[in-house]
């Protein structure tokens, strides 16, 4: 049996191909809607995270304590401010 590419996992037991590999949390594939299978996973920008099987850069949401648009860039909250939710 072969491993999936870096930063990915296989979702089903007994898979016969790489097409079942999906990106780990904190990464996105960038291939949704293109018809292309996932072949690599890209890390979310600094201060952002994503759920498993994310496809778009905009699936990367700014973490608590960070602010910005979905997909980044995310900036740390300045002294005297906070953000207690992801997104």
mmCIF file of C-alpha atoms in Angstrom:
data_model
loop_
_atom_site.group_PDB
_atom_site.id
_atom_site.type_symbol
_atom_site.label_atom_id
_atom_site.label_comp_id
_atom_site.label_asym_id
_atom_site.label_seq_id
_atom_site.Cartn_x
_atom_site.Cartn_y
_atom_site.Cartn_z
ATOM 1 C CA UNK A 1 0.000 0.000 0.000
ATOM 2 C CA UNK A 2 1.224 3.495 -0.835
ATOM 3 C CA UNK A 3 0.843 6.610 1.307
ATOM 4 C CA UNK A 4 -0.989 9.704 0.183
ATOM 5 C CA UNK A 5 1.083 12.746 -0.681
ATOM 6 C CA UNK A 6 2.322 15.098 2.063
ATOM 7 C CA UNK A 7 -0.328 16.715 4.296
ATOM 8 C CA UNK A 8 -3.081 14.391 3.079
ATOM 9 C CA UNK A 9 -4.856 11.265 4.266
ATOM 10 C CA UNK A 10 -6.947 8.468 2.768
ATOM 11 C CA UNK A 11 -10.583 8.604 3.859
ATOM 12 C CA UNK A 12 -11.592 5.033 2.990
ATOM 13 C CA UNK A 13 -10.096 1.637 3.792
ATOM 14 C CA UNK A 14 -9.315 -0.490 0.769
ATOM 15 C CA UNK A 15 -8.886 2.384 -1.667
ATOM 16 C CA UNK A 16 -7.217 1.445 -4.939
ATOM 17 C CA UNK A 17 -5.998 4.883 -5.955
ATOM 18 C CA UNK A 18 -4.672 8.281 -5.036
ATOM 19 C CA UNK A 19 -8.006 9.923 -5.888
ATOM 20 C CA UNK A 20 -9.307 9.152 -2.380
ATOM 21 C CA UNK A 21 -6.580 11.262 -0.735
ATOM 22 C CA UNK A 22 -7.891 14.418 0.943
ATOM 23 C CA UNK A 23 -6.128 17.371 2.583
ATOM 24 C CA UNK A 24 -5.540 17.483 6.335
ATOM 25 C CA UNK A 25 -6.930 20.275 8.506
ATOM 26 C CA UNK A 26 -4.950 23.484 7.986
ATOM 27 C CA UNK A 27 -4.484 22.784 4.244
ATOM 28 C CA UNK A 28 -6.538 23.158 1.044
ATOM 29 C CA UNK A 29 -6.400 21.472 -2.363
ATOM 30 C CA UNK A 30 -7.256 24.288 -4.747
ATOM 31 C CA UNK A 31 -8.865 21.911 -7.261
ATOM 32 C CA UNK A 32 -12.597 22.014 -6.458
ATOM 33 C CA UNK A 33 -14.606 22.659 -9.592
ATOM 34 C CA UNK A 34 -11.696 21.960 -11.943
ATOM 35 C CA UNK A 35 -12.423 18.261 -12.351
ATOM 36 C CA UNK A 36 -8.823 17.505 -11.419
ATOM 37 C CA UNK A 37 -8.056 15.056 -8.599
ATOM 38 C CA UNK A 38 -6.240 16.297 -5.504
ATOM 39 C CA UNK A 39 -2.489 15.793 -5.970
ATOM 40 C CA UNK A 40 -1.102 18.225 -3.392
ATOM 41 C CA UNK A 41 -2.213 20.280 -0.415
ATOM 42 C CA UNK A 42 -1.203 23.862 0.330
ATOM 43 C CA UNK A 43 -0.900 25.184 3.875
ATOM 44 C CA UNK A 44 -3.287 27.930 4.960
ATOM 45 C CA UNK A 45 -1.799 31.414 5.499
ATOM 46 C CA UNK A 46 -0.253 32.320 8.863
ATOM 47 C CA UNK A 47 -2.908 32.756 11.543
ATOM 48 C CA UNK A 48 -5.519 30.752 9.598
ATOM 49 C CA UNK A 49 -6.818 27.177 9.650
ATOM 50 C CA UNK A 50 -9.250 24.995 7.711
ATOM 51 C CA UNK A 51 -11.235 21.824 8.292
ATOM 52 C CA UNK A 52 -10.243 18.494 6.720
ATOM 53 C CA UNK A 53 -11.029 18.070 3.008
ATOM 54 C CA UNK A 54 -10.923 21.822 2.307
ATOM 55 C CA UNK A 55 -10.776 22.745 -1.368
ATOM 56 C CA UNK A 56 -10.462 26.531 -1.551
ATOM 57 C CA UNK A 57 -8.048 29.099 -0.144
ATOM 58 C CA UNK A 58 -11.160 30.845 1.185
ATOM 59 C CA UNK A 59 -11.808 27.730 3.323
ATOM 60 C CA UNK A 60 -8.883 28.999 5.429
ATOM 61 C CA UNK A 61 -10.442 31.119 8.184
ATOM 62 C CA UNK A 62 -8.566 33.464 10.513
ATOM 63 C CA UNK A 63 -8.029 31.921 13.950
ATOM 64 C CA UNK A 64 -9.090 33.412 17.262
ATOM 65 C CA UNK A 65 -6.816 36.339 18.060
ATOM 66 C CA UNK A 66 -6.327 37.008 14.336
ATOM 67 C CA UNK A 67 -8.439 39.058 11.908
ATOM 68 C CA UNK A 68 -8.825 39.302 8.139
ATOM 69 C CA UNK A 69 -10.761 38.002 5.165
ATOM 70 C CA UNK A 70 -11.308 34.304 4.516
ATOM 71 C CA UNK A 71 -8.207 33.096 2.703
ATOM 72 C CA UNK A 72 -6.030 35.663 4.458
ATOM 73 C CA UNK A 73 -3.944 37.487 5.007
ATOM 74 C CA UNK A 74 -4.674 37.270 8.716
ATOM 75 C CA UNK A 75 -3.231 39.808 11.128
ATOM 76 C CA UNK A 76 -2.882 39.401 14.869
ATOM 77 C CA UNK A 77 -5.247 41.539 16.910
ATOM 78 C CA UNK A 78 -3.405 44.556 18.247
ATOM 79 C CA UNK A 79 -2.865 45.142 21.959
ATOM 80 C CA UNK A 80 -6.092 46.094 23.704
ATOM 81 C CA UNK A 81 -8.305 44.197 21.206
ATOM 82 C CA UNK A 82 -9.408 40.585 20.797
ATOM 83 C CA UNK A 83 -11.366 38.213 18.571
ATOM 84 C CA UNK A 84 -12.790 35.094 20.193
ATOM 85 C CA UNK A 85 -14.189 33.352 17.105
ATOM 86 C CA UNK A 86 -12.752 31.717 13.995
ATOM 87 C CA UNK A 87 -13.547 33.468 10.717
#
